[in-house]
Tab-separated table of C-alpha atoms in Angstrom:
chain	number	residue	atom	x	y	z
Q	1	MET	CA	-20.446	-11.554	-3.820
Q	2	ASN	CA	-20.034	-12.752	-7.290
Q	3	VAL	CA	-20.105	-9.655	-9.282
Q	4	PRO	CA	-16.874	-9.241	-11.322
Q	5	THR	CA	-14.781	-6.324	-10.913
Q	6	LEU	CA	-14.136	-4.268	-13.915
Q	7	LEU	CA	-10.924	-2.393	-13.615
Q	8	GLN	CA	-10.178	-0.339	-16.400
Q	9	ALA	CA	-6.777	-0.793	-18.116
Q	10	SER	CA	-6.461	2.930	-18.330
Q	11	PRO	CA	-6.622	5.142	-15.653
Q	12	VAL	CA	-9.902	6.535	-14.046
Q	13	PHE	CA	-8.486	9.654	-12.988
Q	14	ALA	CA	-6.739	11.449	-15.988
Q	15	ASP	CA	-3.464	13.005	-15.795
Q	16	THR	CA	-5.353	16.528	-15.867
Q	17	ALA	CA	-7.393	15.213	-12.502
Q	18	ARG	CA	-4.572	13.837	-11.049
Q	19	HIS	CA	-2.566	17.250	-11.346
Q	20	ASP	CA	-5.649	19.076	-10.177
Q	21	PHE	CA	-5.822	17.034	-7.186
Q	22	ALA	CA	-2.111	17.153	-6.252
Q	23	SER	CA	-2.053	20.964	-6.495
Q	24	HIS	CA	-5.074	21.450	-4.394
Q	25	TYR	CA	-4.680	18.743	-1.659
Q	26	PRO	CA	-5.444	18.674	1.440
Q	27	GLU	CA	-7.102	21.841	1.992
Q	28	VAL	CA	-8.984	23.127	-0.954
Q	29	PRO	CA	-12.119	21.861	-2.619
Q	30	HIS	CA	-12.278	21.276	-6.083
Q	31	LYS	CA	-14.065	18.999	-8.697
Q	32	LEU	CA	-12.304	16.685	-10.714
Q	33	THR	CA	-13.421	14.243	-13.691
Q	34	HIS	CA	-13.265	10.584	-13.492
Q	35	ALA	CA	-13.928	7.598	-16.057
Q	36	LEU	CA	-15.256	5.283	-13.583
Q	37	GLY	CA	-18.576	5.014	-15.940
Q	38	ALA	CA	-21.028	2.436	-15.523
Q	39	HIS	CA	-19.105	0.159	-13.139
Q	40	PRO	CA	-21.050	-3.363	-12.904
Q	41	LEU	CA	-20.521	-2.918	-9.220
Q	42	MET	CA	-22.421	0.598	-8.922
Q	43	GLU	CA	-25.317	-0.984	-10.475
Q	44	LEU	CA	-28.617	-1.035	-8.451
Q	45	GLU	CA	-28.952	-5.064	-8.335
Q	46	ALA	CA	-25.364	-5.408	-7.405
Q	47	LEU	CA	-25.526	-2.693	-4.758
Q	48	ALA	CA	-28.920	-4.212	-3.367
Q	49	ARG	CA	-27.433	-7.515	-3.169
Q	50	LEU	CA	-24.179	-5.994	-1.287
Q	51	ALA	CA	-26.603	-4.359	1.142
Q	52	GLU	CA	-28.382	-7.736	2.051
Q	53	VAL	CA	-25.100	-9.202	3.163
Q	54	LEU	CA	-23.550	-6.510	4.855
Q	55	PRO	CA	-23.587	-6.299	8.698
Q	56	PRO	CA	-26.621	-4.185	9.842
Q	57	ALA	CA	-24.109	-1.584	11.211
Q	58	SER	CA	-22.770	-0.823	7.804
Q	59	VAL	CA	-26.169	0.052	6.406
Q	60	GLU	CA	-28.178	3.229	7.090
Q	61	TYR	CA	-31.475	4.251	5.170
Q	62	ASN	CA	-34.274	6.581	5.789
Q	63	ALA	CA	-36.753	8.590	4.075
Q	64	SER	CA	-34.859	11.034	1.715
Q	65	ASP	CA	-37.383	14.130	2.261
Q	66	GLN	CA	-35.172	15.472	5.254
Q	67	PRO	CA	-34.657	19.287	6.012
Q	68	ILE	CA	-31.034	20.394	5.766
Q	69	GLY	CA	-30.608	20.645	9.391
Q	70	ILE	CA	-31.971	17.529	11.790
Q	71	GLU	CA	-31.645	16.842	15.658
Q	72	GLY	CA	-30.318	13.289	15.546
Q	73	LYS	CA	-30.738	10.559	12.919
Q	74	PRO	CA	-33.934	9.685	11.413
Q	75	GLY	CA	-35.451	6.184	11.467
Q	76	PRO	CA	-35.573	3.548	8.951
Q	77	THR	CA	-38.671	3.925	6.350
Q	78	GLY	CA	-39.515	0.201	7.132
Q	79	ILE	CA	-39.030	-0.788	3.621
Q	80	PRO	CA	-36.144	-3.657	3.341
Q	81	ILE	CA	-32.733	-2.126	2.127
Q	82	GLY	CA	-32.575	-4.429	-0.723
Q	83	GLU	CA	-36.135	-3.209	-1.965
Q	84	THR	CA	-35.166	0.280	-1.314
Q	85	ILE	CA	-32.103	0.071	-3.570
Q	86	ARG	CA	-33.827	-1.828	-6.132
Q	87	HIS	CA	-36.739	0.421	-6.402
Q	88	ILE	CA	-34.802	3.934	-5.421
Q	89	GLU	CA	-36.977	5.595	-8.226
Q	90	THR	CA	-40.098	5.369	-6.109
Q	91	THR	CA	-39.233	4.483	-2.514
Q	92	ARG	CA	-38.204	8.055	-1.719
Q	93	SER	CA	-35.436	6.867	0.248
Q	94	TRP	CA	-31.743	7.851	1.207
Q	95	ALA	CA	-29.413	4.955	1.739
Q	96	VAL	CA	-25.678	4.801	2.387
Q	97	LEU	CA	-23.496	1.256	2.374
Q	98	LYS	CA	-20.672	1.840	4.802
Q	99	ASN	CA	-17.169	0.331	4.336
Q	100	VAL	CA	-18.114	-1.578	1.234
Q	101	GLU	CA	-14.408	-2.852	1.103
Q	102	GLN	CA	-15.737	-5.334	3.256
Q	103	ASP	CA	-16.545	-7.363	0.186
Q	104	PRO	CA	-13.397	-8.361	-1.986
Q	105	ALA	CA	-14.775	-7.077	-5.208
Q	106	TYR	CA	-15.234	-3.497	-3.599
Q	107	ALA	CA	-11.957	-3.737	-1.859
Q	108	ALA	CA	-10.344	-4.137	-4.984
Q	109	LEU	CA	-12.015	-1.395	-6.646
Q	110	LEU	CA	-11.295	0.951	-3.869
Q	111	GLU	CA	-7.663	-0.017	-3.685
Q	112	ALA	CA	-7.331	0.357	-7.660
Q	113	LEU	CA	-8.641	4.076	-7.491
Q	114	LEU	CA	-6.595	5.236	-4.315
Q	115	ALA	CA	-3.317	3.704	-5.910
Q	116	GLU	CA	-3.874	6.391	-8.832
Q	117	ILE	CA	-3.622	9.191	-6.427
Q	118	ARG	CA	-1.525	7.662	-3.594
Q	119	PRO	CA	1.394	9.270	-4.854
Q	120	ALA	CA	0.232	12.855	-4.509
Q	121	ILE	CA	-1.589	12.082	-1.238
Q	122	GLU	CA	1.738	10.550	0.440
Q	123	ALA	CA	3.992	13.549	-0.721
Q	124	ARG	CA	1.681	16.077	1.308
Q	125	THR	CA	0.325	14.037	4.107
Q	126	GLY	CA	2.134	10.676	4.593
Q	127	ARG	CA	1.124	7.314	4.091
Q	128	MET	CA	-2.683	6.613	3.851
Q	129	LEU	CA	-4.236	5.132	6.741
Q	130	LYS	CA	-7.692	3.536	7.044
Q	131	THR	CA	-8.761	3.500	3.692
Q	132	GLN	CA	-12.634	3.101	3.342
Q	133	ALA	CA	-15.500	3.340	0.813
Q	134	PHE	CA	-19.030	4.338	1.028
Q	135	VAL	CA	-21.838	3.983	-1.428
Q	136	PHE	CA	-24.840	6.485	-1.638
Q	137	VAL	CA	-27.990	5.840	-3.270
Q	138	THR	CA	-30.456	8.344	-3.305
Q	139	SER	CA	-34.159	9.025	-4.508
Q	140	ALA	CA	-34.754	12.003	-6.654
Q	141	GLY	CA	-34.847	15.449	-4.553
Q	142	GLY	CA	-33.353	13.547	-1.386
Q	143	VAL	CA	-31.225	15.677	1.268
Q	144	THR	CA	-28.417	14.614	3.062
Q	145	PRO	CA	-28.505	16.877	6.062
Q	146	TYR	CA	-25.881	19.341	7.459
Q	147	HIS	CA	-22.867	17.432	8.881
Q	148	PHE	CA	-18.966	17.127	8.796
Q	149	ASP	CA	-16.817	14.018	8.056
Q	150	PRO	CA	-13.332	12.898	9.822
Q	151	GLU	CA	-11.753	11.461	6.456
Q	152	HIS	CA	-10.292	12.924	3.403
Q	153	ASN	CA	-12.990	12.287	0.584
Q	154	ILE	CA	-13.609	11.975	-2.947
Q	155	LEU	CA	-17.088	11.984	-3.863
Q	156	MET	CA	-17.605	10.286	-7.232
Q	157	GLN	CA	-20.989	10.975	-9.111
Q	158	VAL	CA	-21.829	7.538	-11.106
Q	159	ARG	CA	-25.656	8.062	-11.618
Q	160	GLY	CA	-27.812	11.228	-11.432
Q	161	SER	CA	-26.639	14.345	-10.294
Q	162	LYS	CA	-26.481	16.347	-6.707
Q	163	VAL	CA	-25.321	19.645	-5.754
Q	164	MET	CA	-23.065	19.421	-2.549
Q	165	THR	CA	-22.993	22.653	-0.611
Q	166	GLN	CA	-19.670	23.107	1.393
Q	167	PHE	CA	-18.668	25.260	4.106
Q	168	PRO	CA	-15.055	25.931	5.064
Q	169	ALA	CA	-13.331	23.392	7.337
Q	170	GLY	CA	-12.126	24.645	10.907
Q	171	ASP	CA	-14.170	27.758	10.899
Q	172	PRO	CA	-16.399	27.594	14.247
Q	173	THR	CA	-18.885	29.681	12.370
Q	174	PHE	CA	-20.129	26.657	10.459
Q	175	ALA	CA	-19.099	24.022	13.053
Q	176	PRO	CA	-18.586	25.145	16.670
Q	177	ASP	CA	-15.581	23.997	18.498
Q	178	GLU	CA	-17.629	22.333	21.043
Q	179	ILE	CA	-19.400	20.164	18.416
Q	180	HIS	CA	-16.078	18.818	17.110
Q	181	GLU	CA	-14.879	17.813	20.788
Q	182	THR	CA	-18.327	15.887	21.328
Q	183	TYR	CA	-17.617	14.291	18.305
Q	184	HIS	CA	-14.164	13.091	18.860
Q	185	THR	CA	-14.891	11.944	22.238
Q	186	GLY	CA	-17.773	9.652	20.937
Q	187	GLY	CA	-20.813	12.059	20.119
Q	188	GLY	CA	-22.581	12.863	16.954
Q	189	ARG	CA	-21.664	14.986	13.968
Q	190	GLU	CA	-24.880	16.651	12.923
Q	191	LEU	CA	-24.698	20.315	12.887
Q	192	LYS	CA	-27.416	22.849	13.868
Q	193	TRP	CA	-28.366	24.557	10.658
Q	194	ARG	CA	-29.267	28.306	10.219
Q	195	ASP	CA	-30.569	29.881	7.238
Q	196	ASP	CA	-27.967	32.731	7.474
Q	197	LEU	CA	-24.974	30.397	7.159
Q	198	LEU	CA	-26.091	29.547	3.604
Q	199	ALA	CA	-24.067	32.763	2.381
Q	200	GLY	CA	-20.956	31.219	3.470
Q	201	GLY	CA	-21.402	28.152	1.569
Q	202	ARG	CA	-19.988	27.141	-2.008
Q	203	GLU	CA	-22.236	25.027	-4.322
Q	204	PHE	CA	-20.612	22.456	-6.081
Q	205	PRO	CA	-22.898	20.651	-9.080
Q	206	LEU	CA	-21.979	16.789	-9.660
Q	207	ALA	CA	-23.116	15.115	-12.627
Q	208	PRO	CA	-22.126	11.762	-13.798
Q	209	GLY	CA	-18.341	11.279	-14.557
Q	210	GLU	CA	-17.488	14.346	-12.009
Q	211	ALA	CA	-16.113	14.140	-8.507
Q	212	LEU	CA	-15.381	16.309	-5.614
Q	213	TYR	CA	-12.590	16.635	-3.128
Q	214	VAL	CA	-13.893	17.188	0.411
Q	215	PRO	CA	-11.397	18.213	2.922
Q	216	VAL	CA	-11.284	16.681	6.516
Q	217	MET	CA	-14.179	18.016	8.611
Q	218	ALA	CA	-15.538	20.477	6.126
Q	219	PRO	CA	-19.208	21.082	6.917
Q	220	HIS	CA	-21.391	20.136	4.032
Q	221	PHE	CA	-24.817	19.164	3.086
Q	222	VAL	CA	-26.205	17.692	-0.338
Q	223	ARG	CA	-29.323	18.247	-2.272
Q	224	ASN	CA	-29.970	15.171	-5.102
Q	225	GLY	CA	-31.031	16.219	-8.408
Q	226	PRO	CA	-34.563	15.343	-10.364
Q	227	GLU	CA	-33.235	11.635	-10.614
Q	228	PRO	CA	-32.125	8.625	-8.420
Q	229	SER	CA	-28.475	9.052	-7.763
Q	230	VAL	CA	-25.681	6.687	-7.048
Q	231	SER	CA	-22.204	7.872	-5.417
Q	232	LEU	CA	-19.414	6.258	-4.393
Q	233	SER	CA	-17.203	7.924	-1.699
Q	234	ILE	CA	-13.373	7.009	-1.600
Q	235	THR	CA	-11.762	8.171	1.817
Q	236	TRP	CA	-8.632	7.851	3.717
Q	237	ARG	CA	-7.141	9.222	6.981
Q	238	SER	CA	-3.385	10.573	7.637
Q	239	GLU	CA	-1.558	11.299	10.622
Q	240	TRP	CA	-2.504	14.854	10.305
Q	241	SER	CA	-6.003	14.165	10.091
Q	242	PHE	CA	-5.659	11.951	13.344
Q	243	ALA	CA	-3.629	14.421	15.134
Q	244	GLU	CA	-6.075	17.275	14.476
Q	245	ALA	CA	-9.008	14.652	15.853
Q	246	ASP	CA	-7.314	14.027	18.988
Q	247	ALA	CA	-6.278	17.631	19.384
Q	248	ARG	CA	-10.277	18.312	19.439
Q	249	ALA	CA	-10.648	15.375	21.762
Q	250	PHE	CA	-8.084	16.817	24.281
Q	251	ASN	CA	-9.582	20.251	24.146
Q	252	GLY	CA	-12.820	18.754	25.161
Q	253	LEU	CA	-11.055	17.408	28.232
Q	254	LEU	CA	-9.625	20.742	28.883
Q	255	ARG	CA	-12.817	22.650	28.319
Q	256	ARG	CA	-14.357	20.017	30.973
Q	257	CYS	CA	-11.776	21.367	33.384
Q	258	GLY	CA	-13.105	24.974	32.935
Q	259	LEU	CA	-10.605	25.830	30.394
Q	260	LYS	CA	-10.986	27.744	27.182
Q	261	PRO	CA	-8.728	25.981	24.670
Q	262	THR	CA	-7.714	27.363	21.368
Q	263	ALA	CA	-8.643	25.589	18.295
Q	264	PRO	CA	-6.157	23.095	16.823
Q	265	GLY	CA	-4.568	24.454	13.531
Q	266	ARG	CA	-5.145	23.337	9.931
Q	267	TRP	CA	-2.733	22.007	7.520
Q	268	PRO	CA	0.267	22.261	7.714
Q	269	ASP	CA	-0.165	22.420	11.609
Q	270	ARG	CA	0.576	19.108	13.095
Q	271	ASN	CA	-1.137	19.647	16.578
Q	272	ARG	CA	1.467	17.160	17.940
Q	273	THR	CA	1.133	18.347	21.640
Q	274	LYS	CA	-2.458	18.061	22.121
Q	275	ALA	CA	-2.464	15.152	20.091
Q	276	THR	CA	-0.079	13.439	22.463
Q	277	GLY	CA	-1.796	14.949	25.665
Q	278	TRP	CA	-5.119	13.174	24.406
Q	279	ARG	CA	-3.468	9.774	23.615
Q	280	ILE	CA	-1.687	9.916	27.110
Q	281	ALA	CA	-5.244	10.897	28.827
Q	282	ARG	CA	-6.721	8.274	27.000
Q	283	LYS	CA	-4.340	5.444	28.243
Q	284	LEU	CA	-4.708	6.723	31.781
Q	285	GLY	CA	-8.589	6.461	31.438
Q	286	LEU	CA	-9.318	10.157	31.834
């Protein structure tokens, strides 16, 4: 892709934003400000051209008029992905471009953004692993249904507005242990929605120039604002996050054996014993 990468000489995350991030990471959701602005890589035409050359597995898109909770993943709209993005004002669609760092320009942008907060991250959870970036393009009023993600995540709002409703990570009220265990052994991560869950959520409105930190596996859903939205999600894993994921998988193995395992601990618990147990079991093909 021949779109130039415009990397600001000044930081995208100001000193106050980096300080706030360091004081909350890794378990407390919080808003940040950013100065990414109207970056050329986030323009609709650039994103449409990127989507047209990414591998099919890296592009997901469907109708934006979704309920908060769904069973499985909805199918594509039938509109080609390039046209979906170019005409997002009228296509009533939701699209995510996964692992945009496959393109060198986006890889450079991701690295530059993460470099600004790397010291705070590595001081708390060790070296950054599996760094990735995702771009979300959504029509007005679109909904991203209720789910969780396995990464540490900063969602940066570039265009339009949205409201993320986020729920406590690690609380089985909002994401049952069995769902975690299924996901970390190859299943889905969509969660069943009940209206009574809403009281436990916290709303985070996001406008251009604002960002939100989402802790590992914190359940959430997103409602888009009254105009099309473009958001950039920069993510990373840590040894701690991988250990919790492996401990969840090991609990799934124990549950299949008729046991009732306790849930892994959240930060600063390291979950080393169960994580090691799962890694041994995986090598043995169990």
